[in-house]
Short mmCIF file of C-alpha atoms in Angstrom, two decimals:
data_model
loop_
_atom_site.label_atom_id
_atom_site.label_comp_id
_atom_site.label_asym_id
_atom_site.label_seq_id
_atom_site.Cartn_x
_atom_site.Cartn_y
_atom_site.Cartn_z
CA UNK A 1 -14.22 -7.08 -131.51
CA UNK A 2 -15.02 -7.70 -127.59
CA UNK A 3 -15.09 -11.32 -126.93
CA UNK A 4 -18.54 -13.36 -125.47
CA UNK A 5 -17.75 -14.78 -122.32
CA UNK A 6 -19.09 -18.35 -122.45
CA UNK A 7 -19.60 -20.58 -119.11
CA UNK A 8 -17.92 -23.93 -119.98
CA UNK A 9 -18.72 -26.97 -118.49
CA UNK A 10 -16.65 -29.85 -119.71
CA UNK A 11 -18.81 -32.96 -120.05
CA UNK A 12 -16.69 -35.34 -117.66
CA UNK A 13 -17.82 -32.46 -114.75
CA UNK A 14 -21.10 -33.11 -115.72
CA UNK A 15 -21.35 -36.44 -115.41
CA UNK A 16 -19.58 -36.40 -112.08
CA UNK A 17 -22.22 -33.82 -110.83
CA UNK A 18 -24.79 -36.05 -112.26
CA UNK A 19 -23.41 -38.64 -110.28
CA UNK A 20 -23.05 -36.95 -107.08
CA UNK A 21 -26.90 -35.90 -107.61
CA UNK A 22 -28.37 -39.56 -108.38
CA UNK A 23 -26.95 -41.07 -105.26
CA UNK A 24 -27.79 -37.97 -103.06
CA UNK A 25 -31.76 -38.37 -104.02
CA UNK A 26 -30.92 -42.22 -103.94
CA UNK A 27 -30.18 -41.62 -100.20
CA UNK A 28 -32.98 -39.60 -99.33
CA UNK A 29 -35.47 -41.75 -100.96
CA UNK A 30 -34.18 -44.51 -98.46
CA UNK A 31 -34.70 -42.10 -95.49
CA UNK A 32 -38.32 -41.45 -97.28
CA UNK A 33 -38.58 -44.92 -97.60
CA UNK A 34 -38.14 -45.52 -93.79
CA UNK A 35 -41.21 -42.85 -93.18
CA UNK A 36 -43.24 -43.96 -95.37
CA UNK A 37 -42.85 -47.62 -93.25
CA UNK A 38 -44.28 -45.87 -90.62
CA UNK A 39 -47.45 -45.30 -92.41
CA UNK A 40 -48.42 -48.42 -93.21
CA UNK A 41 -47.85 -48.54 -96.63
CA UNK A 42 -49.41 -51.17 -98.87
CA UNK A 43 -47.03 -50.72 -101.42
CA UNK A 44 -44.01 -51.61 -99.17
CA UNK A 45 -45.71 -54.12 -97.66
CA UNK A 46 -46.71 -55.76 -101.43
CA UNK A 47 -43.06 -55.52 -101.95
CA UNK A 48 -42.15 -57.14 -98.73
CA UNK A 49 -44.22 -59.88 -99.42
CA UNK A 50 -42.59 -60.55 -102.92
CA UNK A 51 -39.34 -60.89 -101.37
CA UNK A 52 -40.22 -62.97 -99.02
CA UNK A 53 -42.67 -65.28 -100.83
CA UNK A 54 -39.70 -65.52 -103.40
CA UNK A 55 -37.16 -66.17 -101.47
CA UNK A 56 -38.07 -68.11 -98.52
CA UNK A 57 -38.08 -71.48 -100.77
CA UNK A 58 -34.53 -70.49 -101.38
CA UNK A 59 -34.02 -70.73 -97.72
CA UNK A 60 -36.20 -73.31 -97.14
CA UNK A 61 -33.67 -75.51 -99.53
CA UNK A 62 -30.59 -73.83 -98.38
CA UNK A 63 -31.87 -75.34 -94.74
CA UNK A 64 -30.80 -78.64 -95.56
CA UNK A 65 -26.85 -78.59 -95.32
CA UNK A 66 -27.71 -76.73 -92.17
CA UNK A 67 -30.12 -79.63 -90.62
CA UNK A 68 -27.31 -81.85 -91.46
CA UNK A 69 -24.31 -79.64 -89.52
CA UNK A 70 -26.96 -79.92 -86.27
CA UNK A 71 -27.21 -83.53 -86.38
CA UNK A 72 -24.03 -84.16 -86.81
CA UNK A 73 -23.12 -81.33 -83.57
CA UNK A 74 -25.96 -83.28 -82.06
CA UNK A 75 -23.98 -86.75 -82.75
CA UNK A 76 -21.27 -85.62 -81.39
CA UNK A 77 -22.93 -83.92 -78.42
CA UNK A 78 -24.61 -87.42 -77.72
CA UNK A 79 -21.76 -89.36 -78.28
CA UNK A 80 -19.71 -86.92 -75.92
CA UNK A 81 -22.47 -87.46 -72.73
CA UNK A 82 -22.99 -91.33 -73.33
CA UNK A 83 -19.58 -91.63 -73.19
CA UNK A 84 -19.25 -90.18 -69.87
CA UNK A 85 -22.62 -91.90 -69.18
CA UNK A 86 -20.94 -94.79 -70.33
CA UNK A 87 -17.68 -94.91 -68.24
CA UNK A 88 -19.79 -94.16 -65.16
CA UNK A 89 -21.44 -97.11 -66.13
CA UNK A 90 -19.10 -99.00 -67.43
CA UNK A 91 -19.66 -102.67 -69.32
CA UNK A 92 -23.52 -102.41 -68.49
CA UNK A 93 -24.45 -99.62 -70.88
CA UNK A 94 -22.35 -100.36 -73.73
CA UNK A 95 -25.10 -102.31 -75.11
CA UNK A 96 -27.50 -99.43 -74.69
CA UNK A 97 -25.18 -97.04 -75.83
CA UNK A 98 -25.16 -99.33 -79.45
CA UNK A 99 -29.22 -99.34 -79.73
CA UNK A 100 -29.14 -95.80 -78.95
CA UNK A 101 -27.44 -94.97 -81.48
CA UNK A 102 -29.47 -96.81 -83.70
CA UNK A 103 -32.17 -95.37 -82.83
CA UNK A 104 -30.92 -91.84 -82.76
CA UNK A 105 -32.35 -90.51 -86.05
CA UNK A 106 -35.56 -91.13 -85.55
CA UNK A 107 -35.55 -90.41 -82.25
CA UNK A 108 -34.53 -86.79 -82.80
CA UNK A 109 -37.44 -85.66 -84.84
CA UNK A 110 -40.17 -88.21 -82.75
CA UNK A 111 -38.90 -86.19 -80.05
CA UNK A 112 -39.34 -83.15 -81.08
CA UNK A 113 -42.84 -83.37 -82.35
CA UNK A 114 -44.29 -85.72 -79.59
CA UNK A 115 -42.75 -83.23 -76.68
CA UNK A 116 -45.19 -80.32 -78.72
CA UNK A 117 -47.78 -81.92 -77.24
CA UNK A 118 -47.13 -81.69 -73.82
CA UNK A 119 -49.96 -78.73 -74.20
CA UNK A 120 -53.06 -79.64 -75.34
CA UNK A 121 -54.92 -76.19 -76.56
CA UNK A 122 -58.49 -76.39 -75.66
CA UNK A 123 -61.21 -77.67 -77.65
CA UNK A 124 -62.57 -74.75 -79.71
CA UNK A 125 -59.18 -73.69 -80.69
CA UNK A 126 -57.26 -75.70 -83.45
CA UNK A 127 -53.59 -75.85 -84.68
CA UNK A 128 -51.52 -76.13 -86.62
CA UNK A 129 -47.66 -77.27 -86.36
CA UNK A 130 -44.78 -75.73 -88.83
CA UNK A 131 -41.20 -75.97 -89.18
CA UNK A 132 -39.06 -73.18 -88.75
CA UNK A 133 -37.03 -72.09 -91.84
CA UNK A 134 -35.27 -69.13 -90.68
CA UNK A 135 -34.46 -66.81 -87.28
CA UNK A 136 -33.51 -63.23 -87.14
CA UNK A 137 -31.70 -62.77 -83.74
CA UNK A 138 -29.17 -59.93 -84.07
CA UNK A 139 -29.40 -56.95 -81.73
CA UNK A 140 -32.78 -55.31 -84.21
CA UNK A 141 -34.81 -58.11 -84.69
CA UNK A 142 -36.09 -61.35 -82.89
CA UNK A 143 -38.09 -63.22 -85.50
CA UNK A 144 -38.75 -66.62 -87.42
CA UNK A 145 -39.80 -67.88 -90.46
CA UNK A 146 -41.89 -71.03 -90.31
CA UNK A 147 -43.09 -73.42 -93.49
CA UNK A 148 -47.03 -73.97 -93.33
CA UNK A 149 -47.84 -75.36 -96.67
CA UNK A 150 -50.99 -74.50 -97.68
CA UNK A 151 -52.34 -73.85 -94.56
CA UNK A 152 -55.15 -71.29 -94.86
CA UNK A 153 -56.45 -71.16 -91.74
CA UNK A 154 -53.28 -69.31 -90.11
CA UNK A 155 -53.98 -65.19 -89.63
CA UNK A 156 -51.67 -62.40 -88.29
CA UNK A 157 -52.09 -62.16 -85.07
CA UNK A 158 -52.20 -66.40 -83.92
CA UNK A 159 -50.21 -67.39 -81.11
CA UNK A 160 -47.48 -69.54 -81.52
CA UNK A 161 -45.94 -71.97 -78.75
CA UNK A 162 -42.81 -74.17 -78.77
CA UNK A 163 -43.56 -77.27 -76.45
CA UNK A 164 -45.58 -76.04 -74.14
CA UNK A 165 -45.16 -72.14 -73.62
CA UNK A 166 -45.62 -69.02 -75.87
CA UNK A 167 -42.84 -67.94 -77.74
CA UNK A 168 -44.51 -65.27 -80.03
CA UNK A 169 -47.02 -64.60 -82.63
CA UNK A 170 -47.65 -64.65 -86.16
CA UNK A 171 -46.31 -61.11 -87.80
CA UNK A 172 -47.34 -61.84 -91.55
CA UNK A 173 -48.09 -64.35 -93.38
CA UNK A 174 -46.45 -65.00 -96.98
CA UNK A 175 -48.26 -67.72 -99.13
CA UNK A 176 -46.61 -71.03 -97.33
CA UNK A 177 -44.33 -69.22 -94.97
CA UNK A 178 -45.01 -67.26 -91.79
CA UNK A 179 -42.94 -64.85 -90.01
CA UNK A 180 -43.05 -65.26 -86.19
CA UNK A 181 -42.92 -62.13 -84.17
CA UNK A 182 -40.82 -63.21 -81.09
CA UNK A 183 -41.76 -62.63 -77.35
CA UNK A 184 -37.80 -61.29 -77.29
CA UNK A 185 -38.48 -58.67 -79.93
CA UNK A 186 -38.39 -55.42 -78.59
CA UNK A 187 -42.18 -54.67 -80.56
CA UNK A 188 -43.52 -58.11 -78.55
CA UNK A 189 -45.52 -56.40 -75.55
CA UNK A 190 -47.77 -59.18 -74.10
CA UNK A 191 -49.93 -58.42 -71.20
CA UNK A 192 -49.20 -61.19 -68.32
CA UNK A 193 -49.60 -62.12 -64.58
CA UNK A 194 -47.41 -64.05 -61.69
CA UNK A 195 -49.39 -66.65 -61.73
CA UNK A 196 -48.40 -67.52 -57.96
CA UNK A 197 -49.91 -63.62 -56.98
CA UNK A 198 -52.31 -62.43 -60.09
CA UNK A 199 -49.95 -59.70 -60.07
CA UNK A 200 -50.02 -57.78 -63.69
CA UNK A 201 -47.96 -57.05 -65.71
CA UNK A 202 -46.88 -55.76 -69.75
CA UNK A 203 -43.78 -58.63 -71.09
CA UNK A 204 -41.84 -56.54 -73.16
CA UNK A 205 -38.95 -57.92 -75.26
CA UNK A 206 -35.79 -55.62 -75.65
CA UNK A 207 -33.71 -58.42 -78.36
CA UNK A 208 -31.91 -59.81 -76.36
CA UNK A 209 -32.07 -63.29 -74.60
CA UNK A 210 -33.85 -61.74 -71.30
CA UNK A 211 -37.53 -59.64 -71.25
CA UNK A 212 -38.84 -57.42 -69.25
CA UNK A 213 -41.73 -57.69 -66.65
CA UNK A 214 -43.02 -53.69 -67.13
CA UNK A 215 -46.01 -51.43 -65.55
CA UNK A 216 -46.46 -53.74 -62.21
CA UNK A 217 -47.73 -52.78 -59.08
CA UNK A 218 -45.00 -50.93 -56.91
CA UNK A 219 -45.59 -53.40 -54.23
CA UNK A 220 -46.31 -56.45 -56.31
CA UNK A 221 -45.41 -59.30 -54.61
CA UNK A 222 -42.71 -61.03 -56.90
CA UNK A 223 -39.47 -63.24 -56.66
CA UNK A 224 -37.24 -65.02 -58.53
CA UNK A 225 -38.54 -68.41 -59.86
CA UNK A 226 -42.37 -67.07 -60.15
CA UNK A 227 -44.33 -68.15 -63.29
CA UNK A 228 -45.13 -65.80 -65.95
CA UNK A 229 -48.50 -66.48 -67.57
CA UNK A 230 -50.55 -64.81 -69.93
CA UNK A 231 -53.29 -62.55 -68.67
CA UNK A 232 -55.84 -62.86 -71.24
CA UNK A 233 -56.09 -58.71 -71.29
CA UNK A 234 -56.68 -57.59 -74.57
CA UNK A 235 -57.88 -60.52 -75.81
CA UNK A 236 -55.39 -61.59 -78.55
CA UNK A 237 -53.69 -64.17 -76.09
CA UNK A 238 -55.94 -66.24 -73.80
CA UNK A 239 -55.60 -65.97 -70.33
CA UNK A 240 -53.16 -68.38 -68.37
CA UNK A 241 -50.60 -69.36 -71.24
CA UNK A 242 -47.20 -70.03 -69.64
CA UNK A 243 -44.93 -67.65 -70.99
CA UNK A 244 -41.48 -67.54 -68.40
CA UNK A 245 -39.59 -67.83 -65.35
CA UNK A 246 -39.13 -64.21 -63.36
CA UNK A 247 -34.93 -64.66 -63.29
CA UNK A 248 -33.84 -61.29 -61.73
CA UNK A 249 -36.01 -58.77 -59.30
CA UNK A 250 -34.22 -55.26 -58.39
CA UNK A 251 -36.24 -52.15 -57.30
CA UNK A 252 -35.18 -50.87 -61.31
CA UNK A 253 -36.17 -53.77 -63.43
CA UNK A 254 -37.80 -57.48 -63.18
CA UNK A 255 -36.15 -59.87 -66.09
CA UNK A 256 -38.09 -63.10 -67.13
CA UNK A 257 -36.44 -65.63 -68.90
CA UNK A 258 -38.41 -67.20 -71.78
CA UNK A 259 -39.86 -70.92 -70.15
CA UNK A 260 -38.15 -72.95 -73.48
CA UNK A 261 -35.12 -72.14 -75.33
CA UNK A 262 -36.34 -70.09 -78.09
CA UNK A 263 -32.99 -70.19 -80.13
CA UNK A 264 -32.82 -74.27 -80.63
CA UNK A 265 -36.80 -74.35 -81.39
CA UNK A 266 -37.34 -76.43 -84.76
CA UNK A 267 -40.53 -76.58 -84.79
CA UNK A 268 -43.51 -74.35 -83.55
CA UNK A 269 -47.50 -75.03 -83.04
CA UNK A 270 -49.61 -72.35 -84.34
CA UNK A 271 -52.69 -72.08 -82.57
CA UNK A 272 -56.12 -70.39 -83.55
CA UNK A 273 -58.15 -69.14 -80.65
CA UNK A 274 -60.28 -67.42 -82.78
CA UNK A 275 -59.86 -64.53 -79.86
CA UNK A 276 -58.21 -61.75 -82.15
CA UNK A 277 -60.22 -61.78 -85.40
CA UNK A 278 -61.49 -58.17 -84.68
CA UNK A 279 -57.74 -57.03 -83.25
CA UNK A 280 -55.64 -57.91 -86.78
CA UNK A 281 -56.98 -57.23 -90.38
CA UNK A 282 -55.48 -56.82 -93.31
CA UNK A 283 -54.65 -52.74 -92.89
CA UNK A 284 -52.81 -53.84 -89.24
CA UNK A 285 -50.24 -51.96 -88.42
CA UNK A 286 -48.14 -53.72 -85.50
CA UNK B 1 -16.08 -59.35 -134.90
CA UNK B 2 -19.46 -59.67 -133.01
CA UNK B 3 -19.88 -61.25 -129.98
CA UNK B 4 -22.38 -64.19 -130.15
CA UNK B 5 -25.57 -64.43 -127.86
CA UNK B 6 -23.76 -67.28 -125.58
CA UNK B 7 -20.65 -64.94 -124.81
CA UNK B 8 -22.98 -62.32 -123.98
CA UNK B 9 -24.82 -64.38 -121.49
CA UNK B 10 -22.04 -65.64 -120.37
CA UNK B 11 -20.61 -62.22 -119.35
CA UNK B 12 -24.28 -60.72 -118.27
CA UNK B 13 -23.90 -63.70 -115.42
CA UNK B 14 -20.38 -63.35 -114.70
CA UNK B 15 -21.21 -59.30 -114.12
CA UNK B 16 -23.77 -60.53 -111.56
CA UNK B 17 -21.89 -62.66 -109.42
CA UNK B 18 -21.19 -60.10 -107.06
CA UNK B 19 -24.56 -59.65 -106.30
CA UNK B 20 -25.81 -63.23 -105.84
CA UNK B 21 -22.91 -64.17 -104.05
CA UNK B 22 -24.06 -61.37 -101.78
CA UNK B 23 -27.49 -62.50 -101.96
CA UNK B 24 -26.64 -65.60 -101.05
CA UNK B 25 -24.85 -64.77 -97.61
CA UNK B 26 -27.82 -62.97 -96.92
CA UNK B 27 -29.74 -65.85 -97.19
CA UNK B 28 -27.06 -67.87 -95.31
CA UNK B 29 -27.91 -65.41 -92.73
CA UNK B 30 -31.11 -66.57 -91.95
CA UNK B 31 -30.89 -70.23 -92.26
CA UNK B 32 -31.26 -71.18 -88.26
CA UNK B 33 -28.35 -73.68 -87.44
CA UNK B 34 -29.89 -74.11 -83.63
CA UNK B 35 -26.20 -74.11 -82.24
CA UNK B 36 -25.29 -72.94 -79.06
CA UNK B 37 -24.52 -69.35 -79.24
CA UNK B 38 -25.63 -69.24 -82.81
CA UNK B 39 -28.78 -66.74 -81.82
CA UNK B 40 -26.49 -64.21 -80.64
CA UNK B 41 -23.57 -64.92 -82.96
CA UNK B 42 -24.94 -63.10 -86.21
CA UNK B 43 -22.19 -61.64 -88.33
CA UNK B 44 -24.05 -59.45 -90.96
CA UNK B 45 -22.99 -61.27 -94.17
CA UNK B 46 -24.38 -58.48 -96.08
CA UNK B 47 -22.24 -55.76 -94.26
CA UNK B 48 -19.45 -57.81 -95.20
CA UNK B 49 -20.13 -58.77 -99.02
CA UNK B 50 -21.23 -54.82 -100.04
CA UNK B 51 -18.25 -53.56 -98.51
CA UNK B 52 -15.99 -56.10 -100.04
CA UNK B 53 -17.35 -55.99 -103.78
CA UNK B 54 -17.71 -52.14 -103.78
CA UNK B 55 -14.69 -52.13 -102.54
CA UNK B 56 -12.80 -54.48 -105.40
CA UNK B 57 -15.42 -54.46 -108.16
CA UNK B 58 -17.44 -51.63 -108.25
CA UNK B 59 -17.96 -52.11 -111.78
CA UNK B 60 -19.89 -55.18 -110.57
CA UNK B 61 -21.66 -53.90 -107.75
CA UNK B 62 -22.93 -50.67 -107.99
CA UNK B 63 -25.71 -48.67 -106.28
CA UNK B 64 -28.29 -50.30 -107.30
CA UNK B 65 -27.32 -53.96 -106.30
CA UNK B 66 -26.59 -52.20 -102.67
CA UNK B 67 -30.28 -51.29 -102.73
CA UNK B 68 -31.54 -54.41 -103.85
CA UNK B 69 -30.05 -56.30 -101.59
CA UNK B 70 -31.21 -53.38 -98.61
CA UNK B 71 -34.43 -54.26 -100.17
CA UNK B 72 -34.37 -58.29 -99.24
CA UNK B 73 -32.45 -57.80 -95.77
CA UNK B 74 -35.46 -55.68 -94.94
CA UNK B 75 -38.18 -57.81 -96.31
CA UNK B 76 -36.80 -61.14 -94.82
CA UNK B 77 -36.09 -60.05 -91.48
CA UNK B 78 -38.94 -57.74 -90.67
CA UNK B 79 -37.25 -54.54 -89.65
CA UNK B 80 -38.77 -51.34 -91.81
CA UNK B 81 -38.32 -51.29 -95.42
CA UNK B 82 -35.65 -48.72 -96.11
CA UNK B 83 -33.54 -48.72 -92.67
CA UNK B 84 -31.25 -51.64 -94.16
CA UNK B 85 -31.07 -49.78 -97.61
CA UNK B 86 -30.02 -47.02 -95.83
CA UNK B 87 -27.11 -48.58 -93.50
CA UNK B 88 -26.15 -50.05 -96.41
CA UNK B 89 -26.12 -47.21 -98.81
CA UNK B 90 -24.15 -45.51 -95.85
CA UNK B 91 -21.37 -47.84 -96.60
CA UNK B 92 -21.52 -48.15 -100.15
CA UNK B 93 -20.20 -44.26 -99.92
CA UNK B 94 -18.00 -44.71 -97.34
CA UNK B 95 -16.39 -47.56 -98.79
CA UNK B 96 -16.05 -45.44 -102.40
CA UNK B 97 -14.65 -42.36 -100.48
CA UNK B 98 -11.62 -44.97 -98.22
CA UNK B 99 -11.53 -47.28 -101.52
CA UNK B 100 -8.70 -45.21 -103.25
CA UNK B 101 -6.90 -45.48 -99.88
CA UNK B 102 -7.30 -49.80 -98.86
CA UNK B 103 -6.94 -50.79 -102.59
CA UNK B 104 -3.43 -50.21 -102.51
CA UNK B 105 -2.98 -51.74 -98.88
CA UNK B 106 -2.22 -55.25 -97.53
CA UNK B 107 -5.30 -57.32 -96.29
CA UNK B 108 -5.26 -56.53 -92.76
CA UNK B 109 -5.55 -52.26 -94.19
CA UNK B 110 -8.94 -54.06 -95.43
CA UNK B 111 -10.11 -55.24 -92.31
CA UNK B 112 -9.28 -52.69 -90.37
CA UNK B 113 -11.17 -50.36 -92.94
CA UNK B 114 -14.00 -52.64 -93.07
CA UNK B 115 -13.95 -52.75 -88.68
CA UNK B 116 -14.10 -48.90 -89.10
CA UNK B 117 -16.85 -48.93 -91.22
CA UNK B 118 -18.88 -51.41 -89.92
CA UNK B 119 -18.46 -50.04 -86.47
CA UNK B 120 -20.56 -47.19 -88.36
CA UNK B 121 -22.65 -48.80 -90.15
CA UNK B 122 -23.72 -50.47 -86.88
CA UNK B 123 -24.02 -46.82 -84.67
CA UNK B 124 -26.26 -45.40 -87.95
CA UNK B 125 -28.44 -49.19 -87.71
CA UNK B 126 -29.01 -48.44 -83.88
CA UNK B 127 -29.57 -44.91 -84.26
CA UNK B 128 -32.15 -45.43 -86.67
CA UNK B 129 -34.23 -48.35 -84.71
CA UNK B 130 -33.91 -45.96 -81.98
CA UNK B 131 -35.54 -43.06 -83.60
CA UNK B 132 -38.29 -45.50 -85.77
CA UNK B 133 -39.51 -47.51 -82.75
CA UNK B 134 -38.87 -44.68 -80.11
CA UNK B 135 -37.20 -46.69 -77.66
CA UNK B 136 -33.69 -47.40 -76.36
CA UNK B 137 -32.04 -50.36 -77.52
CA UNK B 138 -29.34 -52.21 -75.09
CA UNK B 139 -25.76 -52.60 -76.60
CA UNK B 140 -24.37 -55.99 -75.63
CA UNK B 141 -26.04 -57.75 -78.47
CA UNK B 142 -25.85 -55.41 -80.86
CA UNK B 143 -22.12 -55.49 -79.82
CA UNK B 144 -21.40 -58.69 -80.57
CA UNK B 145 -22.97 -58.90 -83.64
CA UNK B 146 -20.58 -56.34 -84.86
CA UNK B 147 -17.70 -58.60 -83.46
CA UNK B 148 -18.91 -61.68 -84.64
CA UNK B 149 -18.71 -59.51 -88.13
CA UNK B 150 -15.67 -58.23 -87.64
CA UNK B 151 -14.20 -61.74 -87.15
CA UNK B 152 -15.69 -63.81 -89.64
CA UNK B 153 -14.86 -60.66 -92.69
CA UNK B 154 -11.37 -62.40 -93.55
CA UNK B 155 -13.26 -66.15 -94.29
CA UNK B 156 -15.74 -64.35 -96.18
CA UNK B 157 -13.28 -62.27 -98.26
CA UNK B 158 -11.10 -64.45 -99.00
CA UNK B 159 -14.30 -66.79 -100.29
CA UNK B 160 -14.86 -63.77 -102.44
CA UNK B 161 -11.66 -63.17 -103.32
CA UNK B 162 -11.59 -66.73 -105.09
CA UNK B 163 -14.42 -66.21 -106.73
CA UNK B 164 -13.28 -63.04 -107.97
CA UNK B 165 -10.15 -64.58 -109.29
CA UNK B 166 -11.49 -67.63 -110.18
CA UNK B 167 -14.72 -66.55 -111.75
CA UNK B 168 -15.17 -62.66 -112.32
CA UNK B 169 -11.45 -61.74 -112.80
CA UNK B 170 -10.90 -59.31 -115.71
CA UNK B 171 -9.35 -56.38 -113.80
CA UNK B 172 -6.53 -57.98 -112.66
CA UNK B 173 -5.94 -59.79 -109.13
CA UNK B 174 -6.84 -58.19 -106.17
CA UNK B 175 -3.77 -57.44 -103.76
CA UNK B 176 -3.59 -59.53 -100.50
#
């Protein structure tokens, strides 16, 4: 009697081939999942906004040790400079030195918020000031996430300045929490003049510490040291908002500095110019 | 003998340590310290945790933690959902295909692995932003994120490693 020839497959093979097939499709739906990003999609951005709405109290908390390491780095940075202060000084500001530090922990946070308003926004705009949460400043992404309570008047699309100078704008917004698009972010392109020549120009961030002054006249006049302001073209910033210092000019590239220190910024001011209604809804895609 | 509803909960959260330890790195991640050098400083804490846990405990960690976690790196920091899933999927496989190999080697075999693979990781990141956003993105920073990764991994494995042992430990130590 001839013998059926039977394929075989034992079921540990199977399972293996199973495997190999469930994290194959797993890894193409994540490529998928990075094209579909590109389109908008409201169901990714539904699920972004779970995440972050969920988790940004989490930070928010987890925050607190970290206030603490500053001020204590900030102790000890004071300490460190009226010390030296001190022996310069000598006998004189010992007594100084003692009320300082007395006053030192309230002085930190008066400090902070008083020097916000250094800039007074005009009249028919209004603002609002927030506390920074969380920054993203690796080499892909130059963003922060403030805490506005139940602020409803803040909008994708508001500017946001430190003390006195625009350091980005908002990107979303998530309930109580914002996230700040920064002027460093390589997707930041603000449109801007020299405010010593009128000469224009795009700001475009490339994450890192340093921007870019792009599309300027070939024979712009510009130097080192010039103002950066915002040009108002566009309309989503107002015209003459001090953005940076123009650090570096070579015939390949102009570099502007930001005008504050974004990375030590604690807490921002989130202005409403009421200039960009028509430029962000709720389908924008930046 | 059956086990009763308190062991079982018990072992359900010991099972998903792995993953909230991981997802609280992350989280660690973004917490702004406002120290000098701290914006450029980054280490990826999430690089470090996947590659560690798949690595020791795959049981623990598996494929779809490594997602989940892609998932909140991408929501919280703003790049496109998907291109952190992806790095990090990237590594889950590498890790399971050099895991057979580093299991049975001292720490520093780890480390090396881990600067091998996170060198990787990091090329795949870049090339990725590159191609989404169309644009060239400068080195130097991305570069020393990857260090500041690289040099932080042995504090934040041997954190893990304790909790492993301490905690999670029911295959046995892991080698050092």
């Amino acid at each position: 009697m001839k013998r059926r020839r039977v394929l075989f497959i034992r079921l540990s093979q199977f399972r293996i081939f199973l495997r190999k097939l469930i994290v194959t499709l797993v890894v193409i739906s994540a490529f998928g999942l990075v094209i579909l990003s590109k389109a908008d999609n409201a169901h990714l951005n539904t699920t972004e906004d779970v995440v972050a709405r969920v988790l940004n109290p989490v930070i928010r908390v987890m925050q607190l040790p970290a206030d603490g390491v500053y001020y204590l780095y900030e102790k000890i940075r004071d300490v460190i400079r009226v010390y030296a202060d001190n022996k310069a000084l000598k006998s004189q500001e010992e007594r100084v030195y003692y009320l300082e530090q007395k006053l030192q922990a309230l002085k930190i946070e008066n400090e902070l918020l008083s020097e916000m308003l250094y800039y007074t926004p005009p009249e028919d705009a209004d603002f609002v000031t927030a506390k920074v949460i969380a920054s993203e400043g690796d080499g892909f992404s130059h963003s922060l996430i403030a805490y506005i309570a139940n602020v409803k008047s803040v909008k994708k699309g508001q500017v946001v300045l430190y003390k006195r100078s625009v350091i980005g704008r908002i990107d979303s917004v998530h309930g109580s929490y914002v996230r700040i698009l920064l002027i460093s972010d390589i997707n930041s392109k603000i449109p801007v003049v020299v405010e010593r020549t009128r000469a224009k120009g795009i700001l475009s961030g490339n994450n890192t510490s340093v921007m870019n002054l792009l599309y300027t006249a070939p024979k712009a006049d510009i130097v080192k040291g010039d103002e950066i302001v915002t040009s108002g073209v566009g309309g989503i910033f107002p015209s003459g908002l001090p953005v940076g210092y123009v650090t570096r000019v070579s015939p390949s590239a102009i570099e502007v500095e930001p005008m504050e220190p974004i990375e030590t910024v604690e807490y921002v001011k989130i202005v409403n110019y009421g200039t960009y209604e028509d430029f962000f809804d709720e389908d924008f895609d930046r | 003998m059956k086990d009763s509803l308190a062991d079982t909960l018990i072992l359900l959260f010991r099972n998903l340590i792995p993953f909230f330890i991981t997802l609280f790195f992350v989280l660690v991640g973004f917490v702004p310290t406002h120290l000098p050098l701290s914006h450029f400083l980054r280490p990826d804490f999430a690089l470090i945790c996947i590659y560690f846990w798949v690595l020791y405990r795959l049981d623990l960690f598996g494929i779809v933690s490594t997602i989940l976690i892609g998932v909140v790196v991408d929501s919280l920091s703003g790049l496109p959902l998907g291109m952190n899933i992806c790095v990090f999927l990237f590594v889950y496989l590498l890790t399971i295909t050099l895991a057979g190999y580093v299991n049975t080697k001292p720490f520093v075999s780890s480390w090396l692995c881990f600067s091998l693979i996170a060198f990787l990781a990091f090329v795949l990141k870049w090339f990725l932003f590159c191609v989404y956003f169309r644009t060239l993105l400068t080195l130097p920073h991305i570069f020393m994120t990857y260090v500041s990764t690289i040099l932080i991994y042995p504090l934040i494995a041997r954190l893990n490693m304790f909790i492993q042992n301490r905690y999670i430990k029911t295959r046995g130590d892991i080698d050092e």
